[in-house]
């Protein structure tokens, strides 16, 4: 091993752990700290010159103690190097092994030592509880555990300091390995280094990542601390999700969660490793062993809480703009979409509908904008099947002069619902209310606006308060859901209108490198108090607690019916109460491409109903950019077009563009509405088992080294692949097709894939490439201008055959509005299989009576390589079928009750029918006949 001038052994550059992560360091100050200084090669990125010795950390006395549910290891500190002081001399690591596929690792110090050290350190504020802060998230038991032996085993080492490995039993691979050292456990600095088994890591958020697969070569840092900040590379933004999923080199997959709510960061090193640091709380780590990608993520979703099945209407197309400024403009926008045949299910109201930007109001006297007729207009929209969602904030104006008897403020004071300063007075920041009214002269950002209080959703009285004001608001405006904006929580003051006290809580000795500015910037002072505790510990939970409290409140309003919430700031478990969008993005091609990565990431995080502001929030998109984005956005799990109020912005709804653009959007959204039953079934699977809706190709092909790197294509579930154009000026896509059979959605033509897997696909301005994977049955329904209408239409099936000429699928359907219908039996569920030439539906649950009024009308079978002479439906001949130029078999006018058991058999007299006697389900004649005719008469193919 290389030695420096002082005889110290230099740690291999890729394995180094920074001993001075605060910024630049001199050789003298590094050595004075007791660290090793060895210059680093700039050709290898930025490995630290000042790094820890290998004997830094904790040592064990040689014993591993058995405890109920696992093991305990007691450790003592090995040497005196300290990052910020306050290091625990004695700690214990607990390994909880109750479940075969899940391991919990918890690190704590003894309560006795904690009290002794805190008494001697003036900066610490001792609470009644001597334990460190723990996140109040209930981790659920697995729905079902893996039978047999555990999927992991533990190994320990005490040379030169204590380390442990979590080993996958089936392969011997270490999925969690702390042998690189660096373990630190201090009051305001905790660090653990995990040497990982591959470089195929995904997740960690919220930030804007340029590639889905993590790049371990650049020593990049992901800072995690909720902040009102536009997406800007690795910079911390709205949410905190300290979790990643890793595909091991053999395709086995695991997910890791660091359950901590303080400011924190991940450093990615070439070892490869994740260096995890946080400035408070404790280490509470969960490892989910999979072993498949969907199993690993599903186990995580089960633990933190999956998203309930969404209201069906919320899965339709959503539209919003900040600055319609009148009912007339809002109406004109909605009307031009309908005139273009573009479907819409949801209309949003933003700040401009409010009186003086006071949340829970609308401008009923047209004081600033023309919204006096908004209540009647909302009722009109609802009669047509369009729902209304309104923006609300938890920051409430503290100036009662703005509106006499302003209920949110008056009642909030009475019920004592506010976040408090350490002295018990009310924490006060600044935000929207204030300035010169609701027009263009309104304050534009930080440093402006009026004083606001912050609701404390960790307090039970706040939930009651929220229920009262939401109920009162709904008596004025019949909203169907709430948009929880600015809930990081955002403020335009640095901590408080009076500033923050100069303490080590408000200005901690270490600020994670990936966090922009100080931790009080654009939010509440860290020493301010919620019922949960200090904001130093609970800041990252604010949006999480608001989503939970708001959901509890408005569910009392809606009773057994589903509502909808859209939250900007999230944390593990937030999906139980809210959907998510990626915030205030930009109208750029880079932001468009990054949106695919962000949404796939939030599906990993357990919030599958995620999307972005399609076409961008800030800026003026070109027609090309907006059209391409609308094509892809038609298949996001949550699909919404939205943009900012600005003199430099413009209308960017789908109805404003050229006829070619409008047709493109109409076609893409009509396909979305066609496959909604397939997508809805994925949300059902997520609710009952966990798993993703929108996913990377590697979820289905974890041993495919190319699929592991693809992030400009995505899958909806296992079987529907979207290959958008994300490059300006491009009229083709070099799409990757993993192993198996793939079919063009529109024509049914099978893709001829060369050995390299890439196929160059034509993608003219008005076209997005969509493909169906062989081996799957996709339920569909004829589309319409909204889901109220489409849910009255006939069903279809797409049956895409694999190499064995078989396929399988599932259909879940309910009334789309009853909350937790899957738990009460009020739903329809069937399994659908195709093999040996016969398509069979088996009814598993028939508890949704209204589905009996609808029929299965069409079936598309893709991949039958042979001739079909006849078709039998439940043993009776059916003659209304055709073999299209692509060899797709299209069956029409079946008139089979969709909730019945049926058999459809394809009969061929040919000796090598290769799948004859096979049936396919069609997602509607809408796509197939149109594109088959185009193929026949123009030669255009997909």
PDB file of C-alpha atoms in Angstrom, residues 100-315:
ATOM      1  CA  UNK A 100     -37.203 -14.051   5.682  1.00  0.00           C
ATOM      2  CA  UNK A 101     -37.142 -11.346   2.994  1.00  0.00           C
ATOM      3  CA  UNK A 102     -36.618  -8.309   5.231  1.00  0.00           C
ATOM      4  CA  UNK A 103     -33.826  -7.305   7.597  1.00  0.00           C
ATOM      5  CA  UNK A 104     -33.889  -4.299   9.922  1.00  0.00           C
ATOM      6  CA  UNK A 105     -30.659  -2.784  11.250  1.00  0.00           C
ATOM      7  CA  UNK A 106     -30.971  -0.202  14.010  1.00  0.00           C
ATOM      8  CA  UNK A 107     -28.096   1.681  15.638  1.00  0.00           C
ATOM      9  CA  UNK A 108     -28.555   3.403  19.002  1.00  0.00           C
ATOM     10  CA  UNK A 109     -26.467   4.521  21.927  1.00  0.00           C
ATOM     11  CA  UNK A 110     -27.163   3.795  25.566  1.00  0.00           C
ATOM     12  CA  UNK A 111     -29.609   6.188  27.213  1.00  0.00           C
ATOM     13  CA  UNK A 112     -27.209   6.667  30.125  1.00  0.00           C
ATOM     14  CA  UNK A 113     -24.367   7.865  27.925  1.00  0.00           C
ATOM     15  CA  UNK A 114     -26.723  10.053  25.883  1.00  0.00           C
ATOM     16  CA  UNK A 115     -27.903  11.917  28.995  1.00  0.00           C
ATOM     17  CA  UNK A 116     -24.363  12.340  30.369  1.00  0.00           C
ATOM     18  CA  UNK A 117     -23.046  13.784  27.109  1.00  0.00           C
ATOM     19  CA  UNK A 118     -26.034  16.048  26.552  1.00  0.00           C
ATOM     20  CA  UNK A 119     -25.762  17.549  30.010  1.00  0.00           C
ATOM     21  CA  UNK A 120     -22.174  18.563  29.261  1.00  0.00           C
ATOM     22  CA  UNK A 121     -22.946  20.055  25.819  1.00  0.00           C
ATOM     23  CA  UNK A 122     -24.659  23.424  25.921  1.00  0.00           C
ATOM     24  CA  UNK A 123     -26.013  23.294  22.366  1.00  0.00           C
ATOM     25  CA  UNK A 124     -28.250  20.297  23.034  1.00  0.00           C
ATOM     26  CA  UNK A 125     -31.842  20.840  24.042  1.00  0.00           C
ATOM     27  CA  UNK A 126     -32.918  17.818  26.062  1.00  0.00           C
ATOM     28  CA  UNK A 127     -36.488  16.620  25.739  1.00  0.00           C
ATOM     29  CA  UNK A 128     -38.281  14.293  28.126  1.00  0.00           C
ATOM     30  CA  UNK A 129     -37.176  11.397  25.926  1.00  0.00           C
ATOM     31  CA  UNK A 130     -33.492  10.497  26.073  1.00  0.00           C
ATOM     32  CA  UNK A 131     -33.698   8.561  22.823  1.00  0.00           C
ATOM     33  CA  UNK A 132     -32.789  10.109  19.520  1.00  0.00           C
ATOM     34  CA  UNK A 133     -35.560  11.189  17.188  1.00  0.00           C
ATOM     35  CA  UNK A 134     -37.317   8.356  15.351  1.00  0.00           C
ATOM     36  CA  UNK A 135     -39.601   8.774  12.349  1.00  0.00           C
ATOM     37  CA  UNK A 136     -43.258   8.213  13.328  1.00  0.00           C
ATOM     38  CA  UNK A 137     -43.923   5.988  10.310  1.00  0.00           C
ATOM     39  CA  UNK A 138     -45.545   2.651  11.044  1.00  0.00           C
ATOM     40  CA  UNK A 139     -43.665  -0.018   9.121  1.00  0.00           C
ATOM     41  CA  UNK A 140     -46.139  -2.693   8.111  1.00  0.00           C
ATOM     42  CA  UNK A 141     -45.598  -6.408   8.311  1.00  0.00           C
ATOM     43  CA  UNK A 142     -45.161  -8.186   4.975  1.00  0.00           C
ATOM     44  CA  UNK A 143     -48.398  -9.287   3.349  1.00  0.00           C
ATOM     45  CA  UNK A 144     -46.890 -12.724   3.016  1.00  0.00           C
ATOM     46  CA  UNK A 145     -43.437 -13.888   3.972  1.00  0.00           C
ATOM     47  CA  UNK A 146     -41.166 -16.043   1.886  1.00  0.00           C
ATOM     48  CA  UNK A 147     -41.594 -19.664   2.966  1.00  0.00           C
ATOM     49  CA  UNK A 148     -38.580 -21.598   4.154  1.00  0.00           C
ATOM     50  CA  UNK A 149     -35.261 -20.167   5.207  1.00  0.00           C
ATOM     51  CA  UNK A 150     -34.185 -16.538   5.237  1.00  0.00           C
ATOM     52  CA  UNK A 151     -32.903 -15.050   2.018  1.00  0.00           C
ATOM     53  CA  UNK A 152     -29.930 -13.531   3.870  1.00  0.00           C
ATOM     54  CA  UNK A 153     -27.340 -14.289   6.484  1.00  0.00           C
ATOM     55  CA  UNK A 154     -25.060 -12.034   8.528  1.00  0.00           C
ATOM     56  CA  UNK A 155     -21.282 -11.973   8.758  1.00  0.00           C
ATOM     57  CA  UNK A 156     -19.257  -9.930  11.237  1.00  0.00           C
ATOM     58  CA  UNK A 157     -15.629  -8.799  11.357  1.00  0.00           C
ATOM     59  CA  UNK A 158     -13.605  -6.934  13.972  1.00  0.00           C
ATOM     60  CA  UNK A 159     -10.448  -6.384  11.917  1.00  0.00           C
ATOM     61  CA  UNK A 160      -9.318  -3.645  12.147  1.00  0.00           C
ATOM     62  CA  UNK A 161     -12.702  -2.297  13.341  1.00  0.00           C
ATOM     63  CA  UNK A 162     -16.175  -3.757  13.482  1.00  0.00           C
ATOM     64  CA  UNK A 163     -17.997  -4.264  10.200  1.00  0.00           C
ATOM     65  CA  UNK A 164     -20.807  -6.471   9.004  1.00  0.00           C
ATOM     66  CA  UNK A 165     -22.093  -7.922   5.771  1.00  0.00           C
ATOM     67  CA  UNK A 166     -25.577  -8.930   4.733  1.00  0.00           C
ATOM     68  CA  UNK A 167     -25.114 -11.899   2.411  1.00  0.00           C
ATOM     69  CA  UNK A 168     -27.669 -13.237  -0.055  1.00  0.00           C
ATOM     70  CA  UNK A 169     -27.830 -16.945   0.730  1.00  0.00           C
ATOM     71  CA  UNK A 170     -28.596 -18.076  -2.817  1.00  0.00           C
ATOM     72  CA  UNK A 171     -25.592 -16.372  -4.407  1.00  0.00           C
ATOM     73  CA  UNK A 172     -23.151 -15.439  -1.651  1.00  0.00           C
ATOM     74  CA  UNK A 173     -23.288 -11.792  -2.768  1.00  0.00           C
ATOM     75  CA  UNK A 174     -22.941  -9.140  -0.057  1.00  0.00           C
ATOM     76  CA  UNK A 175     -25.887  -6.786  -0.557  1.00  0.00           C
ATOM     77  CA  UNK A 176     -24.806  -4.549   2.349  1.00  0.00           C
ATOM     78  CA  UNK A 177     -21.134  -4.394   3.293  1.00  0.00           C
ATOM     79  CA  UNK A 178     -19.608  -1.930   5.784  1.00  0.00           C
ATOM     80  CA  UNK A 179     -16.018  -3.202   5.475  1.00  0.00           C
ATOM     81  CA  UNK A 180     -14.763   0.083   3.959  1.00  0.00           C
ATOM     82  CA  UNK A 181     -15.067   1.638   7.416  1.00  0.00           C
ATOM     83  CA  UNK A 182     -16.007   5.227   8.211  1.00  0.00           C
ATOM     84  CA  UNK A 183     -18.757   4.394  10.679  1.00  0.00           C
ATOM     85  CA  UNK A 184     -19.588   7.479  12.780  1.00  0.00           C
ATOM     86  CA  UNK A 185     -22.275   8.059  15.386  1.00  0.00           C
ATOM     87  CA  UNK A 186     -22.275  11.586  16.803  1.00  0.00           C
ATOM     88  CA  UNK A 187     -24.999  13.964  17.912  1.00  0.00           C
ATOM     89  CA  UNK A 188     -25.038  15.977  14.693  1.00  0.00           C
ATOM     90  CA  UNK A 189     -23.135  13.717  12.328  1.00  0.00           C
ATOM     91  CA  UNK A 190     -23.924  10.076  11.529  1.00  0.00           C
ATOM     92  CA  UNK A 191     -22.178   8.195   8.741  1.00  0.00           C
ATOM     93  CA  UNK A 192     -22.298   4.654   7.426  1.00  0.00           C
ATOM     94  CA  UNK A 193     -20.595   3.413   4.266  1.00  0.00           C
ATOM     95  CA  UNK A 194     -22.083   0.573   2.261  1.00  0.00           C
ATOM     96  CA  UNK A 195     -19.927  -1.104  -0.358  1.00  0.00           C
ATOM     97  CA  UNK A 196     -22.443  -2.262  -2.948  1.00  0.00           C
ATOM     98  CA  UNK A 197     -22.300  -5.381  -5.159  1.00  0.00           C
ATOM     99  CA  UNK A 198     -22.832  -3.648  -8.513  1.00  0.00           C
ATOM    100  CA  UNK A 199     -23.173  -0.231 -10.127  1.00  0.00           C
ATOM    101  CA  UNK A 200     -26.806  -0.765 -11.127  1.00  0.00           C
ATOM    102  CA  UNK A 201     -28.393   1.433  -8.472  1.00  0.00           C
ATOM    103  CA  UNK A 202     -31.596   3.467  -8.921  1.00  0.00           C
ATOM    104  CA  UNK A 203     -33.575   5.857  -6.767  1.00  0.00           C
ATOM    105  CA  UNK A 204     -32.655   8.321  -3.968  1.00  0.00           C
ATOM    106  CA  UNK A 205     -34.608  11.541  -4.176  1.00  0.00           C
ATOM    107  CA  UNK A 206     -35.964  14.026  -4.654  1.00  0.00           C
ATOM    108  CA  UNK A 207     -33.681  15.595  -7.234  1.00  0.00           C
ATOM    109  CA  UNK A 208     -33.394  15.744 -11.000  1.00  0.00           C
ATOM    110  CA  UNK A 209     -31.129  12.947 -12.213  1.00  0.00           C
ATOM    111  CA  UNK A 210     -29.798  12.938 -15.754  1.00  0.00           C
ATOM    112  CA  UNK A 211     -29.616   9.143 -15.913  1.00  0.00           C
ATOM    113  CA  UNK A 212     -31.800   6.569 -14.217  1.00  0.00           C
ATOM    114  CA  UNK A 213     -28.841   4.305 -13.428  1.00  0.00           C
ATOM    115  CA  UNK A 214     -26.586   5.887 -10.822  1.00  0.00           C
ATOM    116  CA  UNK A 215     -23.111   6.956 -11.909  1.00  0.00           C
ATOM    117  CA  UNK A 216     -20.624   5.883  -9.244  1.00  0.00           C
ATOM    118  CA  UNK A 217     -17.573   7.216 -11.108  1.00  0.00           C
ATOM    119  CA  UNK A 218     -17.942  10.920 -10.295  1.00  0.00           C
ATOM    120  CA  UNK A 219     -18.211  11.078  -6.505  1.00  0.00           C
ATOM    121  CA  UNK A 220     -21.532  12.841  -6.985  1.00  0.00           C
ATOM    122  CA  UNK A 221     -23.651  13.859  -4.006  1.00  0.00           C
ATOM    123  CA  UNK A 222     -27.418  13.659  -3.603  1.00  0.00           C
ATOM    124  CA  UNK A 223     -28.563  16.019  -0.836  1.00  0.00           C
ATOM    125  CA  UNK A 224     -31.933  15.282   0.757  1.00  0.00           C
ATOM    126  CA  UNK A 225     -33.811  18.084   2.491  1.00  0.00           C
ATOM    127  CA  UNK A 226     -37.246  19.296   1.407  1.00  0.00           C
ATOM    128  CA  UNK A 227     -37.022  22.685  -0.245  1.00  0.00           C
ATOM    129  CA  UNK A 228     -39.041  24.925  -2.555  1.00  0.00           C
ATOM    130  CA  UNK A 229     -36.539  24.840  -5.378  1.00  0.00           C
ATOM    131  CA  UNK A 230     -36.866  24.189  -9.098  1.00  0.00           C
ATOM    132  CA  UNK A 231     -35.457  20.880 -10.412  1.00  0.00           C
ATOM    133  CA  UNK A 232     -31.752  21.547 -10.770  1.00  0.00           C
ATOM    134  CA  UNK A 233     -29.560  18.473 -11.083  1.00  0.00           C
ATOM    135  CA  UNK A 234     -28.478  16.912  -7.803  1.00  0.00           C
ATOM    136  CA  UNK A 235     -29.789  19.863  -5.754  1.00  0.00           C
ATOM    137  CA  UNK A 236     -32.299  18.969  -3.062  1.00  0.00           C
ATOM    138  CA  UNK A 237     -35.876  19.821  -3.970  1.00  0.00           C
ATOM    139  CA  UNK A 238     -39.390  19.074  -2.756  1.00  0.00           C
ATOM    140  CA  UNK A 239     -39.303  15.595  -1.233  1.00  0.00           C
ATOM    141  CA  UNK A 240     -37.035  13.232   0.685  1.00  0.00           C
ATOM    142  CA  UNK A 241     -36.771   9.556  -0.240  1.00  0.00           C
ATOM    143  CA  UNK A 242     -33.642   7.957   1.281  1.00  0.00           C
ATOM    144  CA  UNK A 243     -34.061   4.675  -0.548  1.00  0.00           C
ATOM    145  CA  UNK A 244     -32.473   2.954  -3.506  1.00  0.00           C
ATOM    146  CA  UNK A 245     -32.997  -0.263  -5.437  1.00  0.00           C
ATOM    147  CA  UNK A 246     -29.970  -2.194  -6.679  1.00  0.00           C
ATOM    148  CA  UNK A 247     -29.782  -4.897  -9.325  1.00  0.00           C
ATOM    149  CA  UNK A 248     -26.942  -7.262  -8.508  1.00  0.00           C
ATOM    150  CA  UNK A 249     -24.737  -8.557 -11.291  1.00  0.00           C
ATOM    151  CA  UNK A 250     -26.698 -11.804 -11.553  1.00  0.00           C
ATOM    152  CA  UNK A 251     -30.071 -10.004 -11.752  1.00  0.00           C
ATOM    153  CA  UNK A 252     -31.108 -10.518  -8.143  1.00  0.00           C
ATOM    154  CA  UNK A 253     -32.404  -7.264  -6.713  1.00  0.00           C
ATOM    155  CA  UNK A 254     -32.749  -5.627  -3.320  1.00  0.00           C
ATOM    156  CA  UNK A 255     -34.066  -2.330  -1.951  1.00  0.00           C
ATOM    157  CA  UNK A 256     -32.616  -0.391   0.993  1.00  0.00           C
ATOM    158  CA  UNK A 257     -34.369   2.264   3.102  1.00  0.00           C
ATOM    159  CA  UNK A 258     -32.611   4.612   5.538  1.00  0.00           C
ATOM    160  CA  UNK A 259     -35.519   5.675   7.738  1.00  0.00           C
ATOM    161  CA  UNK A 260     -34.351   9.081   8.914  1.00  0.00           C
ATOM    162  CA  UNK A 261     -36.001  12.510   8.623  1.00  0.00           C
ATOM    163  CA  UNK A 262     -33.083  14.861   9.271  1.00  0.00           C
ATOM    164  CA  UNK A 263     -31.019  16.660   6.627  1.00  0.00           C
ATOM    165  CA  UNK A 264     -28.965  13.980   4.897  1.00  0.00           C
ATOM    166  CA  UNK A 265     -26.973  13.021   1.821  1.00  0.00           C
ATOM    167  CA  UNK A 266     -25.702  10.118  -0.243  1.00  0.00           C
ATOM    168  CA  UNK A 267     -22.230  10.206  -1.781  1.00  0.00           C
ATOM    169  CA  UNK A 268     -21.676   7.797  -4.673  1.00  0.00           C
ATOM    170  CA  UNK A 269     -18.095   6.532  -4.872  1.00  0.00           C
ATOM    171  CA  UNK A 270     -16.205   4.359  -7.396  1.00  0.00           C
ATOM    172  CA  UNK A 271     -15.630   1.594  -4.800  1.00  0.00           C
ATOM    173  CA  UNK A 272     -18.587   1.319  -5.601  1.00  0.00           C
ATOM    174  CA  UNK A 273     -20.302   2.471  -2.439  1.00  0.00           C
ATOM    175  CA  UNK A 274     -22.965   4.698  -1.007  1.00  0.00           C
ATOM    176  CA  UNK A 275     -21.705   6.916   1.805  1.00  0.00           C
ATOM    177  CA  UNK A 276     -24.774   7.887   3.820  1.00  0.00           C
ATOM    178  CA  UNK A 277     -24.655  10.863   6.185  1.00  0.00           C
ATOM    179  CA  UNK A 278     -27.310  12.529   8.309  1.00  0.00           C
ATOM    180  CA  UNK A 279     -27.101  15.274  10.935  1.00  0.00           C
ATOM    181  CA  UNK A 280     -29.551  13.858  13.459  1.00  0.00           C
ATOM    182  CA  UNK A 281     -31.846  11.072  14.520  1.00  0.00           C
ATOM    183  CA  UNK A 282     -30.431   7.576  14.326  1.00  0.00           C
ATOM    184  CA  UNK A 283     -29.717   4.819  11.845  1.00  0.00           C
ATOM    185  CA  UNK A 284     -32.763   2.695  11.106  1.00  0.00           C
ATOM    186  CA  UNK A 285     -32.102   0.672   7.960  1.00  0.00           C
ATOM    187  CA  UNK A 286     -34.404  -1.776   6.202  1.00  0.00           C
ATOM    188  CA  UNK A 287     -33.179  -4.181   3.531  1.00  0.00           C
ATOM    189  CA  UNK A 288     -35.732  -5.859   1.255  1.00  0.00           C
ATOM    190  CA  UNK A 289     -34.276  -8.917  -0.440  1.00  0.00           C
ATOM    191  CA  UNK A 290     -36.579  -9.355  -3.440  1.00  0.00           C
ATOM    192  CA  UNK A 291     -35.152 -11.269  -5.255  1.00  0.00           C
ATOM    193  CA  UNK A 292     -36.794  -9.871  -8.430  1.00  0.00           C
ATOM    194  CA  UNK A 293     -36.989  -6.109  -9.040  1.00  0.00           C
ATOM    195  CA  UNK A 294     -40.767  -6.050  -8.630  1.00  0.00           C
ATOM    196  CA  UNK A 295     -40.586  -8.189  -5.494  1.00  0.00           C
ATOM    197  CA  UNK A 296     -37.949  -5.937  -3.909  1.00  0.00           C
ATOM    198  CA  UNK A 297     -39.926  -2.766  -4.624  1.00  0.00           C
ATOM    199  CA  UNK A 298     -43.210  -4.428  -3.649  1.00  0.00           C
ATOM    200  CA  UNK A 299     -41.750  -5.449  -0.280  1.00  0.00           C
ATOM    201  CA  UNK A 300     -40.727  -1.836   0.265  1.00  0.00           C
ATOM    202  CA  UNK A 301     -44.176  -0.561  -0.735  1.00  0.00           C
ATOM    203  CA  UNK A 302     -45.843  -2.999   1.645  1.00  0.00           C
ATOM    204  CA  UNK A 303     -43.613  -1.770   4.459  1.00  0.00           C
ATOM    205  CA  UNK A 304     -44.139   1.996   4.080  1.00  0.00           C
ATOM    206  CA  UNK A 305     -47.748   1.729   2.915  1.00  0.00           C
ATOM    207  CA  UNK A 306     -48.997   1.437  -0.684  1.00  0.00           C
ATOM    208  CA  UNK A 307     -51.185   3.940  -2.482  1.00  0.00           C
ATOM    209  CA  UNK A 308     -54.913   3.138  -2.422  1.00  0.00           C
ATOM    210  CA  UNK A 309     -56.506   2.508  -5.797  1.00  0.00           C
ATOM    211  CA  UNK A 310     -57.031   6.008  -7.255  1.00  0.00           C
ATOM    212  CA  UNK A 311     -60.364   7.490  -8.195  1.00  0.00           C
ATOM    213  CA  UNK A 312     -60.844   6.337 -11.778  1.00  0.00           C
ATOM    214  CA  UNK A 313     -61.461   9.879 -12.998  1.00  0.00           C
ATOM    215  CA  UNK A 314     -58.087  11.029 -11.637  1.00  0.00           C
ATOM    216  CA  UNK A 315     -56.398   8.717 -14.151  1.00  0.00           C
TER     217      UNK A 315
END
